[in-house]
Structure formats: C-alpha cells, structure tokens
Tab-separated table of C-alpha atoms in Angstrom:
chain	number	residue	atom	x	y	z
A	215	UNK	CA	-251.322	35.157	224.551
A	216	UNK	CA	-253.536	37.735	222.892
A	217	UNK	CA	-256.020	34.709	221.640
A	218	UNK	CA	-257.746	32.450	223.770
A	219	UNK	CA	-260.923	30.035	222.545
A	220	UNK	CA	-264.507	30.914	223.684
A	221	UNK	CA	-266.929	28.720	222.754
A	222	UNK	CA	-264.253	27.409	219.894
A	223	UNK	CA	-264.558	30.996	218.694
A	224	UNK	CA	-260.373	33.031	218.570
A	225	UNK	CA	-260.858	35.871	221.284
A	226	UNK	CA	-259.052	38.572	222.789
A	227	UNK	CA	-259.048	38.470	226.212
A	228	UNK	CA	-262.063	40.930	228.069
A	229	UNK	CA	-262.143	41.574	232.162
A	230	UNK	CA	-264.216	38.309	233.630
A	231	UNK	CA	-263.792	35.881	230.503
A	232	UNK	CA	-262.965	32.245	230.432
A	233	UNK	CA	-261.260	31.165	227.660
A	234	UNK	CA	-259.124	27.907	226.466
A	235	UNK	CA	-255.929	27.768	224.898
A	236	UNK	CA	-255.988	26.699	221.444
A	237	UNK	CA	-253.022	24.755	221.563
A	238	UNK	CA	-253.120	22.205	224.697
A	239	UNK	CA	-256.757	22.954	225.544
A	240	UNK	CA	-256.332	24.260	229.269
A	241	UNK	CA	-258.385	26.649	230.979
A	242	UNK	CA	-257.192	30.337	230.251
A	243	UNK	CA	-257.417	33.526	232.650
A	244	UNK	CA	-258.005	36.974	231.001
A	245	UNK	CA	-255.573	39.224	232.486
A	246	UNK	CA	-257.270	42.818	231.924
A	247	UNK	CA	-255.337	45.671	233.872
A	248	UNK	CA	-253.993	49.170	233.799
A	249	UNK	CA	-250.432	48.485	233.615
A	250	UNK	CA	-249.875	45.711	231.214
A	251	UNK	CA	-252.058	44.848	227.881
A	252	UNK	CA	-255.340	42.606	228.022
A	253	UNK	CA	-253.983	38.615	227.606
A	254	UNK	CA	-254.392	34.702	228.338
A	255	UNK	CA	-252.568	33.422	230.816
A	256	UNK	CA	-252.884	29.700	231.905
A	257	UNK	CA	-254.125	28.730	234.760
A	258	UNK	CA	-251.690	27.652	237.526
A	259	UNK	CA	-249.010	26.639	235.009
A	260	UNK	CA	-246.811	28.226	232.865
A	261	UNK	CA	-246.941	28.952	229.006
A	262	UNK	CA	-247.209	25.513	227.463
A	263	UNK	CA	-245.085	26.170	224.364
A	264	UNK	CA	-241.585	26.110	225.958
A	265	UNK	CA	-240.819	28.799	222.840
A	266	UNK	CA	-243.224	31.270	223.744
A	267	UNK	CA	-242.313	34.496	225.365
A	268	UNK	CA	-243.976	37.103	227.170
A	269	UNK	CA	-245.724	39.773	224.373
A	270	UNK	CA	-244.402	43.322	224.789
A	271	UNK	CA	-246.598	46.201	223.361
A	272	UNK	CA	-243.929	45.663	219.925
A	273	UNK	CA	-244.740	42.328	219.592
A	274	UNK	CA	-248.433	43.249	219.363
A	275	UNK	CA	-248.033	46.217	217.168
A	276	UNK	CA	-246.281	43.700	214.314
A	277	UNK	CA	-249.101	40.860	214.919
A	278	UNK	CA	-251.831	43.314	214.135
A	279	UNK	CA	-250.441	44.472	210.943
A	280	UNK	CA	-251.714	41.076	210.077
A	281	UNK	CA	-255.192	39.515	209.347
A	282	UNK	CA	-256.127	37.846	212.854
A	283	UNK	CA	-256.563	34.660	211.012
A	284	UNK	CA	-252.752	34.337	210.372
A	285	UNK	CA	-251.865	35.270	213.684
A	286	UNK	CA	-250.628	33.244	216.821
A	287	UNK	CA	-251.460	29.604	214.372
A	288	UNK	CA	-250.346	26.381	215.607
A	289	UNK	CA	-247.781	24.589	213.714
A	290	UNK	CA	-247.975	21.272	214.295
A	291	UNK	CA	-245.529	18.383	213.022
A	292	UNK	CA	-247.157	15.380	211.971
A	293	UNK	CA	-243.772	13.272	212.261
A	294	UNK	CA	-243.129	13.889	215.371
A	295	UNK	CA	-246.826	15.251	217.587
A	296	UNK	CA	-244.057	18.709	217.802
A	297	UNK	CA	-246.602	21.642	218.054
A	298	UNK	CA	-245.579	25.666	218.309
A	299	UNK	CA	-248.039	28.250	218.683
A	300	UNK	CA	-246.103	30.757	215.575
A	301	UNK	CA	-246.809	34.154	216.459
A	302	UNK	CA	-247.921	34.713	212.346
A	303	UNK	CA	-247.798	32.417	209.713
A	304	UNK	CA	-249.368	33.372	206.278
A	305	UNK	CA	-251.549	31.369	203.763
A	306	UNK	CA	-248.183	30.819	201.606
A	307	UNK	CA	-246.691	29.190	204.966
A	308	UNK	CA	-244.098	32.143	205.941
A	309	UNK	CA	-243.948	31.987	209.865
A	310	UNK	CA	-242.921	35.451	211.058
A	311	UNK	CA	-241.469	34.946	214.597
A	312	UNK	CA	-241.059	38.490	216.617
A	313	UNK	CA	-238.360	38.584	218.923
A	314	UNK	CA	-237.962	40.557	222.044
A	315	UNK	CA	-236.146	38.699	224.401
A	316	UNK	CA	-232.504	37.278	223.968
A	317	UNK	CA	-232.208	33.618	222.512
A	318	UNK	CA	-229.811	31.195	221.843
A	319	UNK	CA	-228.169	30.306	219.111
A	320	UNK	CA	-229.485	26.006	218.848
A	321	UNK	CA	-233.420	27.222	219.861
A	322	UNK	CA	-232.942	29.864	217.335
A	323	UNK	CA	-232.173	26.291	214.561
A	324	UNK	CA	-234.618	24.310	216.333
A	325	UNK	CA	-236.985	26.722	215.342
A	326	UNK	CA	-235.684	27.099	211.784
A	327	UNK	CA	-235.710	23.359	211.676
A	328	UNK	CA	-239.190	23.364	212.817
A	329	UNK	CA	-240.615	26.173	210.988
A	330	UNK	CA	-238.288	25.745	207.865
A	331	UNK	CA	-240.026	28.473	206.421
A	332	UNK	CA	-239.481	31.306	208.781
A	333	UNK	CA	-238.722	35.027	208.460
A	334	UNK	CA	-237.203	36.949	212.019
A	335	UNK	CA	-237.806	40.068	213.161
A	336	UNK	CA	-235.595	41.228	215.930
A	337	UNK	CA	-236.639	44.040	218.279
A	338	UNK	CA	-233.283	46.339	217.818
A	339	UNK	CA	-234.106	48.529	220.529
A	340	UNK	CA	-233.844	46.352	223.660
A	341	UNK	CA	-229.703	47.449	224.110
A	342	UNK	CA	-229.017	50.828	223.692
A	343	UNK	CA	-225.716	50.035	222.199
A	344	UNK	CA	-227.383	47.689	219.318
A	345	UNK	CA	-228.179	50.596	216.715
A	346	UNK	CA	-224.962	52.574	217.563
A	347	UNK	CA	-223.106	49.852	217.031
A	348	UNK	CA	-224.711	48.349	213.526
A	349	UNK	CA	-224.666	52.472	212.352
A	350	UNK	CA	-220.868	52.285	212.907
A	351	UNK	CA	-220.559	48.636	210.892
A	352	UNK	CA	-222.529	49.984	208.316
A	353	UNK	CA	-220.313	53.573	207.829
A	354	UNK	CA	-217.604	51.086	207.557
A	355	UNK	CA	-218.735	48.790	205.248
A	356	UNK	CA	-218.437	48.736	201.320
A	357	UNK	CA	-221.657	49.857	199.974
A	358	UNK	CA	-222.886	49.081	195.918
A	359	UNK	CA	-226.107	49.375	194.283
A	360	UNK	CA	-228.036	47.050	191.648
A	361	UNK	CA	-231.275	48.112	189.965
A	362	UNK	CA	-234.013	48.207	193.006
A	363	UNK	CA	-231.457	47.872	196.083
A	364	UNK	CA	-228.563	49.179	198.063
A	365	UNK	CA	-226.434	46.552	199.654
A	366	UNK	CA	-223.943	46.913	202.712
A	367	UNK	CA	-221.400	44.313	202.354
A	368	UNK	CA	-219.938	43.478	205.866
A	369	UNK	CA	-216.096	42.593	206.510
A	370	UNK	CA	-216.277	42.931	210.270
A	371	UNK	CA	-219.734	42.271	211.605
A	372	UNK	CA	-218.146	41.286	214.983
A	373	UNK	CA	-218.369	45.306	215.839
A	374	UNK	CA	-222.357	44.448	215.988
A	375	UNK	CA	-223.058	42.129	219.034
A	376	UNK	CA	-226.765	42.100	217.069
A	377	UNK	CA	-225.887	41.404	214.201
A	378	UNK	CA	-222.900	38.940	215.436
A	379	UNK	CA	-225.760	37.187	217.401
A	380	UNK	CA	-227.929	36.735	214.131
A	381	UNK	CA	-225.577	36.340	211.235
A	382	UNK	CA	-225.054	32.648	211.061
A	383	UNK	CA	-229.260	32.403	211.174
A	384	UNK	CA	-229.493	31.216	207.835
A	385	UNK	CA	-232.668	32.470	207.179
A	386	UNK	CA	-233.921	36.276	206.469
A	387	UNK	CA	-233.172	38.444	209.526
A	388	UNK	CA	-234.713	42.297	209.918
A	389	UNK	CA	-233.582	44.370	212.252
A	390	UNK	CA	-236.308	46.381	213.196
A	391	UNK	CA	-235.199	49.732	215.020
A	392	UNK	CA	-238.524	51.481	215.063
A	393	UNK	CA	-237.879	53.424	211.599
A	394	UNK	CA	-239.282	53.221	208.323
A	395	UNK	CA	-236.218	51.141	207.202
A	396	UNK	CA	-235.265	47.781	208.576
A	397	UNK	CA	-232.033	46.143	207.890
A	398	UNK	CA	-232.345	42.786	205.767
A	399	UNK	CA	-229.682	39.976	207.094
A	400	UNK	CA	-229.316	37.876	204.318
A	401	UNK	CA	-228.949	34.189	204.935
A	402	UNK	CA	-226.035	34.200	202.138
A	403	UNK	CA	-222.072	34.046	203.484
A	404	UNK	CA	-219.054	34.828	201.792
A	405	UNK	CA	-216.054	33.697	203.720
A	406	UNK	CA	-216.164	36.292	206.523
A	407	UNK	CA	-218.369	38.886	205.189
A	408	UNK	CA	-222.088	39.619	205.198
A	409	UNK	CA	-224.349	40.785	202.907
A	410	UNK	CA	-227.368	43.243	204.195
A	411	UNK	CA	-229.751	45.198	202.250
A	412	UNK	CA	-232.242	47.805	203.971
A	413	UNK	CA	-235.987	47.629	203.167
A	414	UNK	CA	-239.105	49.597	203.842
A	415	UNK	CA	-241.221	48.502	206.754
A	416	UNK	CA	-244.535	49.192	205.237
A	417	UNK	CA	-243.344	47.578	201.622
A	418	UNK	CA	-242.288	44.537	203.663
A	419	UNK	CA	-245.497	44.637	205.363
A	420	UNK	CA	-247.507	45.022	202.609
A	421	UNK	CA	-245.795	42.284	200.426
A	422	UNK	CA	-246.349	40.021	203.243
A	423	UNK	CA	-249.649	40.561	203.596
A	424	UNK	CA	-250.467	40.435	199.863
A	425	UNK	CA	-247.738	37.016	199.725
A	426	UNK	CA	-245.159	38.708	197.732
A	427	UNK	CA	-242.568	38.100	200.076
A	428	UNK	CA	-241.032	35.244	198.283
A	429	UNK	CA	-240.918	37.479	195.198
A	430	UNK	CA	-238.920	39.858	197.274
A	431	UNK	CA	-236.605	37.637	197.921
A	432	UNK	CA	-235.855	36.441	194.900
A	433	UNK	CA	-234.954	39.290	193.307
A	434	UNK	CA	-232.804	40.319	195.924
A	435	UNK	CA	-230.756	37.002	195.520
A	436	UNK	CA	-231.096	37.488	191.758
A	437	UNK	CA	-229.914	41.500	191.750
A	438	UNK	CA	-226.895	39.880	194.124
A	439	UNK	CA	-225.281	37.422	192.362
A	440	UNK	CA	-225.739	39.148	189.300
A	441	UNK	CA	-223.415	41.895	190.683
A	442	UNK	CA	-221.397	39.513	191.857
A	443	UNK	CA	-221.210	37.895	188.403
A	444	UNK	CA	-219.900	41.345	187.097
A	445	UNK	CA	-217.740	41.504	189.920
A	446	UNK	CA	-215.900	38.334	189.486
A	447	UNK	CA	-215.489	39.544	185.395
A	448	UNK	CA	-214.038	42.578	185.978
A	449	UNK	CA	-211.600	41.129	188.172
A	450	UNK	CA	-210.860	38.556	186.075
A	451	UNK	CA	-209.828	41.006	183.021
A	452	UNK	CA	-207.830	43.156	185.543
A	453	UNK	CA	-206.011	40.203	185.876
A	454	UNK	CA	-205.770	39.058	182.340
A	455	UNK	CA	-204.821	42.717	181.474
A	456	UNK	CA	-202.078	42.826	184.340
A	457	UNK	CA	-201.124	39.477	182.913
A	458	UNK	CA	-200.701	40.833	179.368
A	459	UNK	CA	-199.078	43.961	180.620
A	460	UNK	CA	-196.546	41.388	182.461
A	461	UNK	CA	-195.753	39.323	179.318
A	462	UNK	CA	-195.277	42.156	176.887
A	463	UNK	CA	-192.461	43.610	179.883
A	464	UNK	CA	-191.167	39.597	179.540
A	465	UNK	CA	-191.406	40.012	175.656
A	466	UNK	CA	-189.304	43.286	175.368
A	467	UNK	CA	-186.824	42.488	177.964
A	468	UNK	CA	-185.852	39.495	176.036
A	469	UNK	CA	-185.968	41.005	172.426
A	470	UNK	CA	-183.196	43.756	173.797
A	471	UNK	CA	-181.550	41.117	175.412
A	472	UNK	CA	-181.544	39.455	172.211
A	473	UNK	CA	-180.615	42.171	169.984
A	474	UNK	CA	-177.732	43.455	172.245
A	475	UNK	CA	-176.159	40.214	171.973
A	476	UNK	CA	-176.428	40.063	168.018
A	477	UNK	CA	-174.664	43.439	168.141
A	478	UNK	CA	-171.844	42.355	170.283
C-alpha cells in the first residue's frame, strides 16, 4: 500500500513509522529499502482486500498522476458490508483499477459488478509477445475515421492473447504500452468483431483529472454509431441499386421475350 493512517492523517510510508490501514484498521509496517519502493505492509497477515495486488513502480507512476485524495479510496457497499480499497476513484465516481498481474475473467466482473463504474488500465508490457501481437491485429484490421477519432475494427482479435483476455470486459479497457498512445477497448460488440480506438495518454489523463472522461466517452459512442448509421445506408442503397439493376435485366428479358413472340 503506498497509504497508511498516522494519527488518522493518509501517509506514505517513512523508515521507523507506524501506521494503520485505512480499510480494516490493523497495525501497518513501513517497508523502506533499497531494492523495492517505500510501502505498508500488514503486520503478520496478508493484504486484507483479497483484490489487492502487489504495486510495481507502473502502478505508482499512474496513481500519482492523480490528486492523493482520489487515490487508493475505499469503496464500500452498503448492501452488503463489501469493502475494496480502489487504487483511484475520482469525485465523479470513475474507479481506475491498474493492472499488473494476470486475472481472471469472473474477479475481473466481480469487480465490474462492484465498482460498476470502472475504467481498466492494463500494463501491456508484462509479455513480450502482447504488443507484437496487438501491432499485427491492428495491421490487419479495417481501419475508418469519424471527425475526432480513428477506429480499428477487429475481425480476429483471437491473434491478441491481451486483447482476447480483455474483450468481453464490458467496460472501457486501455492498453497501456508505455507510449503516448494507449489503445481504447470499447465495451461495444458486433457479432465477432471489436471496436478499438487509440487515445493520448496525457489527454486521457488530463480529462480524468479535470472529470471529462464521461464526455470522452460519449462522443466516442456518438462518432461510432453515427458511422455506423452511414454504414448501414450505404449498404442498403447498394442493395436497392443492385436490386433495381436486377429488375430492369427481369424487365428487358421479358419485353424481348414478348416481342419475339408477337413477331412469330
């Protein structure tokens, strides 16, 4: 945990300090060393939020583009007493969960269950293969562009073990491989294909931190099914075209027929 309570007061962990954990009160350790970053851990026990995972230096990078009010919150259920320490959650109620580590597929709805309003961001550079392997997806996918976006629409997305692991999420997915774009899942699916759109780290940052992200969205979704929309009409005059094409053919063959036989 980077955040431990001292004196009720959120602080980072410092060599010697005793600190409790916000979310089941226990007595906290600060682990200060060369090797691995300053952190709580709990004394004699592990983690208590079965859903937490051990930070890496990434997952502390994306937590401190945030105001360290938003960060590592507890989320707590009123229902059911269900409480999760959310690595960031925003004052518009976006959780942003960071993943490292691999997960499966029912913690990954338990959480969107939980959460309901959750955005993932997947660490793309844990497997080598992962960004070879979503580059040659993408080079074979069929690309269009609206007004503000390029999309990548996916027909095979089983050549990405990523994003084959993350497509049936159902909420919004980025693929962060340590660039300035990320590539934007999008919890929409079309039979077998799969819609993703890449976006700017520091705008998706930024509109977080300002709580545009919802805005974002929107238009996305909007810019989609519009194209969609024109997609759909286009096809459907091919087809009325073809279909006129085909009755005039019907039309003539029959007149000649016609007129031959008045001639015989």
């Amino acid at each position: 945990m980077k955040f431990g309570l001292i004196d009720g007061i959120k602080s980072v962990a410092t060599k010697g300090a005793k600190g409790y954990c916000p979310s089941c009160g226990a007595e906290l350790i600060a682990r200060c060393g060369d090797i691995k970053m300053n952190h709580w851990a709990h004394k004699g026990k592990r983690m208590c939020d079965v859903w937490w995972e051990n930070e890496t230096e990434w997952h502390r990078t994306w937590k401190n583009n945030f105001p360290i009010e938003w960060q590592e919150i507890i989320h707590f259920d009123e229902k059911t007493g269900e409480k999760h320490i959310a690595d960031t959650k925003t004052t518009e109620g976006w959780v942003l969960e960071f993943q490292h580590s691999p997960i499966k597929p029912e913690e990954i709805q338990s959480r969107n269950n939980f959460y309901k309003k959750i955005i993932w961001v997947i660490d793309g550079v844990r497997r080598n293969r992962d960004k070879k392997q979503l580059d040659k997806t993408i080079e074979h996918a069929y690309s269009f562009e609206t007004n503000n976006f390029l999309f990548y629409k996916i027909n095979f997305p089983e050549f990405s073990r990523l994003l084959t692991e993350w497509l049936n999420c159902g909420k919004p997915v980025f693929l962060d491989f340590n660039e300035d774009l990320m590539q934007l899942v999008l919890p929409i699916r079309t039979k077998n294909e799969v819609y993703m759109t890449p976006i700017d780290r520091e705008v998706f940052i930024d509109l977080i931190t300002i709580n545009q992200f919802e805005e974002l969205l929107n238009t996305i979704y909007k810019e989609l099914k519009e194209y969609q929309v024109f997609i759909q009409k286009k096809i459907q005059e091919s087809n009325n075209k073809q279909y006129q094409i085909n009755m005039n053919k019907i039309i003539m063959s029959y007149r000649r027929r016609h007129f031959n036989k008045r001639r015989l």
